[in-house]
Amino acid sequence: MRPGSRLLLLLLGWAALGLLPVLAAAFAPGWRDSALLGWVLAGLALALWATLDALRLSARPAPAAERSLPAALSVGVPQTITLRLSGGKPGEVWSLADHHPDDDSHTGLPRDVTLAADLTEVRYRYRPSRRGPVAFGDIEVWLPSPARLWQGRRRVAAARTVPVYPDFSPIARAALAVDKSQLRFGNRQQPRRGQGLEFHELREYQPGDSPRRIDWKASARRRHLITRHYQDEQNQSLWVLLDAGRRMKLPVGDLTLFDHGLNATLLLAWSALRQGDRVGSLLFSRDTPRWLSPVHGPDGIQTLLKGFYDVHPQEHASDFSQAARYFHGRWQRRSLVVLVSRLHPEDADDLLAAVTLLSRRHLVMVADIRPPEQEALHQAPVQDLDDALRLAADAQEQEQRRALHVRLRRAGANIVAATPEHLAERLGQTYLALKRAGRL
């Protein structure tokens, strides 16, 4: 119970004590003496004092409060939120609450705040646990009355909605590593000459250059050796078909399989954009798919983030062949199509139909996300019959999955099987290998 509520009950009790003698005096004239009069006057004075204090509180102007928010948040990343208060007396204590999203109960609000001389800043940490738009409501302040008998509630309009994107800090770390030329994944390959490569530039011969790269006509004109240099073909198309069905709702750590697949997709897209390729995406389930048209250039990753951030796995199982038909009907240019999902043996016919259709026009890669718990089961000791049965069932499922991978390879797909931790790196390595080989 707030202090104002407790004081209200106390005042009502005093008022009752002050009125009881008055009522008693009305029915018992013999009680009219100096003690009775004292009780009456004390009760009336206390009630009048409390009333005047409440009136002064109600006449008090509303405080000024504002909230400082970033333009976007990242899921799972704590962010500092700043509240600025003014309009009170230095040293005055306010009770403060911010109607932030309810997915974080460890913000430390509400709390009591002692006002500074001019402007008081209050900071708290908010950690969003889910992607998508989140709504911040009004700021709520409880002001004390002059005599500290009451607290007045004031709401300051501050409603605002901000997007919560996937955690793109790995992309920033990858960009820094690329600039330092220390990271394999996403690193721009040195220009090479070979099948599927296009001419890049002429430059002076340097020790180590292949004699077959020497441009003899240019060398004759310039009177010194000139070599031709090539680079990987650019402006090619990469498409990611990300499964948004119920199977991807499986939690792995703090995220779902879908979130892990989404993060790997963003890193793969970032790598392709840096290589000069175009990247598009199709997020599919049994419901209406979401189509993200291809983007180009390093800034395209922001477009993909905005298109991805509010999608969550659906309650229905995905239809792979339906997604393949949808994509096949909308995109005709040859591309690398990466299908990201958690494969199950019972999906064999549906997956084979999808890969067969896509392989007619595109180069297909199928990424199979393996839960780390299933990987750890291979090294788990067998201590009783339940452990043995569990291990045998898992071995049978793994054999069925390997057989499915073989069938998909025969249908024309490149298979990448990895745990969420290594999925992004494996996808990036395979993409670069296919690009170097000129298969796009």
Coordinates of N, CA and C in Angstrom, one line a residue, residues 260-337:
H260 N 18.3 -18.3 -34.9 CA 19.7 -18.7 -35.4 C 19.8 -18.8 -36.9
G261 N 18.8 -19.3 -37.5 CA 18.8 -19.3 -39.0 C 18.7 -17.9 -39.6
L262 N 18.0 -17.0 -38.9 CA 17.9 -15.6 -39.4 C 19.2 -14.9 -39.2
N263 N 19.9 -15.1 -38.1 CA 21.2 -14.5 -37.9 C 22.2 -15.0 -38.9
A264 N 22.2 -16.3 -39.2 CA 23.1 -16.9 -40.2 C 22.8 -16.3 -41.6
T265 N 21.5 -16.1 -41.9 CA 21.1 -15.5 -43.1 C 21.6 -14.1 -43.3
L266 N 21.5 -13.3 -42.3 CA 22.0 -12.0 -42.3 C 23.5 -11.9 -42.6
L267 N 24.2 -12.8 -41.9 CA 25.7 -12.8 -42.1 C 26.0 -13.2 -43.5
L268 N 25.3 -14.2 -44.0 CA 25.5 -14.7 -45.4 C 25.2 -13.5 -46.4
A269 N 24.1 -12.9 -46.1 CA 23.7 -11.7 -47.0 C 24.7 -10.6 -47.0
W270 N 25.2 -10.3 -45.8 CA 26.3 -9.3 -45.7 C 27.5 -9.6 -46.4
S271 N 27.9 -10.9 -46.4 CA 29.1 -11.4 -47.1 C 28.9 -11.2 -48.6
A272 N 27.7 -11.6 -49.1 CA 27.4 -11.6 -50.5 C 27.3 -10.1 -51.0
L273 N 26.7 -9.2 -50.2 CA 26.7 -7.8 -50.6 C 28.0 -7.2 -50.7
R274 N 28.9 -7.6 -49.8 CA 30.3 -7.1 -49.9 C 31.0 -7.6 -51.2
Q275 N 30.6 -8.8 -51.6 CA 31.2 -9.3 -52.9 C 30.6 -8.7 -54.1
G276 N 29.7 -7.8 -54.0 CA 29.1 -7.2 -55.1 C 27.8 -7.8 -55.7
D277 N 27.3 -8.9 -55.0 CA 26.2 -9.6 -55.4 C 24.9 -9.0 -54.9
R278 N 23.8 -9.4 -55.5 CA 22.4 -9.0 -55.0 C 21.9 -10.1 -54.1
V279 N 21.1 -9.7 -53.1 CA 20.6 -10.6 -52.2 C 19.1 -10.4 -52.0
G280 N 18.3 -11.4 -52.1 CA 16.8 -11.4 -51.8 C 16.5 -12.5 -50.8
S281 N 15.3 -12.5 -50.3 CA 14.9 -13.5 -49.4 C 13.4 -13.8 -49.5
L282 N 13.1 -15.0 -49.2 CA 11.7 -15.5 -49.1 C 11.5 -16.2 -47.7
L283 N 10.7 -15.7 -46.8 CA 10.4 -16.4 -45.6 C 9.0 -17.0 -45.7
F284 N 9.0 -18.3 -45.6 CA 7.8 -19.1 -45.9 C 7.4 -20.0 -44.8
S285 N 6.1 -20.3 -44.8 CA 5.5 -21.3 -43.9 C 4.3 -21.8 -44.7
R286 N 3.3 -22.3 -44.0 CA 2.1 -22.6 -44.8 C 1.2 -21.4 -45.0
D287 N 1.5 -20.3 -44.3 CA 0.7 -19.1 -44.5 C 1.4 -18.3 -45.6
T288 N 0.9 -17.1 -45.8 CA 1.4 -16.2 -46.9 C 2.9 -15.9 -46.7
P289 N 3.7 -16.2 -47.7 CA 5.1 -16.0 -47.5 C 5.5 -14.5 -47.6
R290 N 6.6 -14.1 -47.1 CA 7.1 -12.7 -47.1 C 8.2 -12.7 -48.2
W291 N 8.0 -11.8 -49.1 CA 9.0 -11.7 -50.2 C 9.8 -10.4 -50.0
L292 N 11.1 -10.5 -50.0 CA 12.0 -9.4 -49.9 C 12.8 -9.3 -51.2
S293 N 12.5 -8.3 -52.0 CA 13.1 -8.1 -53.3 C 14.6 -7.9 -53.1
P294 N 15.4 -8.3 -54.1 CA 16.9 -8.2 -54.0 C 17.4 -6.8 -53.7
V295 N 18.4 -6.7 -52.9 CA 19.1 -5.4 -52.6 C 20.5 -5.6 -53.1
H296 N 21.2 -4.4 -53.2 CA 22.5 -4.4 -53.7 C 23.3 -3.3 -52.9
G297 N 24.6 -3.6 -52.7 CA 25.5 -2.7 -52.0 C 25.5 -3.0 -50.5
P298 N 26.6 -2.5 -49.8 CA 26.7 -2.7 -48.4 C 25.5 -2.2 -47.5
D299 N 24.9 -1.1 -48.0 CA 23.8 -0.6 -47.2 C 22.5 -1.4 -47.4
G300 N 22.5 -2.4 -48.3 CA 21.3 -3.2 -48.4 C 21.0 -4.1 -47.2
I301 N 22.0 -4.3 -46.3 CA 21.8 -5.1 -45.1 C 20.7 -4.4 -44.2
Q302 N 20.6 -3.1 -44.2 CA 19.6 -2.4 -43.4 C 18.2 -2.7 -44.0
T303 N 18.1 -2.8 -45.3 CA 16.8 -3.1 -45.9 C 16.4 -4.5 -45.5
L304 N 17.3 -5.4 -45.5 CA 17.0 -6.8 -45.1 C 16.6 -6.9 -43.6
L305 N 17.4 -6.1 -42.8 CA 17.0 -6.1 -41.3 C 15.6 -5.6 -41.1
K306 N 15.2 -4.6 -41.8 CA 13.9 -4.0 -41.6 C 12.8 -5.0 -42.2
G307 N 13.2 -5.8 -43.2 CA 12.2 -6.8 -43.7 C 12.1 -8.0 -42.9
F308 N 13.1 -8.3 -42.1 CA 13.2 -9.6 -41.3 C 12.6 -9.4 -39.9
Y309 N 12.8 -8.2 -39.3 CA 12.8 -8.1 -37.8 C 11.6 -8.6 -37.1
D310 N 10.4 -8.5 -37.8 CA 9.1 -8.8 -37.1 C 8.5 -10.1 -37.5
V311 N 9.3 -11.0 -38.1 CA 8.8 -12.3 -38.5 C 9.1 -13.3 -37.5
H312 N 8.1 -14.2 -37.1 CA 8.3 -15.2 -36.1 C 7.7 -16.5 -36.7
P313 N 8.2 -17.7 -36.2 CA 7.7 -18.9 -36.7 C 6.2 -19.1 -36.5
Q314 N 5.6 -19.7 -37.4 CA 4.1 -19.9 -37.4 C 3.8 -21.3 -36.7
E315 N 2.5 -21.5 -36.5 CA 2.1 -22.7 -35.8 C 1.9 -23.9 -36.7
H316 N 2.1 -23.7 -38.0 CA 1.8 -24.7 -39.0 C 3.2 -25.2 -39.5
A317 N 3.2 -26.4 -40.0 CA 4.4 -27.0 -40.7 C 4.5 -26.3 -42.0
S318 N 5.7 -26.1 -42.5 CA 6.0 -25.5 -43.8 C 5.8 -26.5 -44.9
D319 N 5.5 -25.9 -46.1 CA 5.3 -26.7 -47.3 C 6.4 -26.3 -48.2
F320 N 7.5 -27.1 -48.4 CA 8.6 -26.8 -49.1 C 8.3 -26.7 -50.6
S321 N 7.6 -27.6 -51.1 CA 7.3 -27.6 -52.6 C 6.4 -26.4 -52.9
Q322 N 5.5 -26.0 -52.1 CA 4.7 -24.8 -52.3 C 5.6 -23.6 -52.4
A323 N 6.6 -23.5 -51.4 CA 7.5 -22.3 -51.5 C 8.3 -22.3 -52.7
A324 N 8.8 -23.5 -53.2 CA 9.6 -23.6 -54.4 C 8.8 -23.2 -55.6
R325 N 7.5 -23.6 -55.7 CA 6.7 -23.2 -56.8 C 6.5 -21.6 -56.8
Y326 N 6.2 -21.1 -55.6 CA 6.0 -19.7 -55.5 C 7.3 -18.9 -56.0
F327 N 8.5 -19.4 -55.5 CA 9.7 -18.7 -55.9 C 10.0 -18.9 -57.4
H328 N 9.7 -20.1 -57.9 CA 10.0 -20.4 -59.3 C 9.1 -19.5 -60.2
G329 N 7.9 -19.2 -59.8 CA 7.0 -18.4 -60.6 C 7.4 -16.9 -60.6
R330 N 8.1 -16.5 -59.6 CA 8.4 -15.0 -59.4 C 9.8 -14.7 -59.9
W331 N 10.7 -15.6 -59.9 CA 12.1 -15.2 -60.2 C 12.7 -16.2 -61.2
Q332 N 13.1 -15.6 -62.4 CA 13.5 -16.4 -63.5 C 15.1 -16.4 -63.6
R333 N 15.7 -15.4 -63.2 CA 17.2 -15.3 -63.3 C 17.9 -16.3 -62.5
R334 N 18.9 -16.9 -63.1 CA 19.7 -18.0 -62.4 C 20.3 -17.4 -61.2
S335 N 20.2 -18.1 -60.1 CA 20.7 -17.6 -58.8 C 21.2 -18.7 -57.9
L336 N 21.9 -18.4 -56.9 CA 22.2 -19.4 -55.8 C 21.0 -19.3 -54.8
V337 N 20.3 -20.4 -54.7 CA 19.1 -20.4 -53.8 C 19.5 -21.3 -52.6

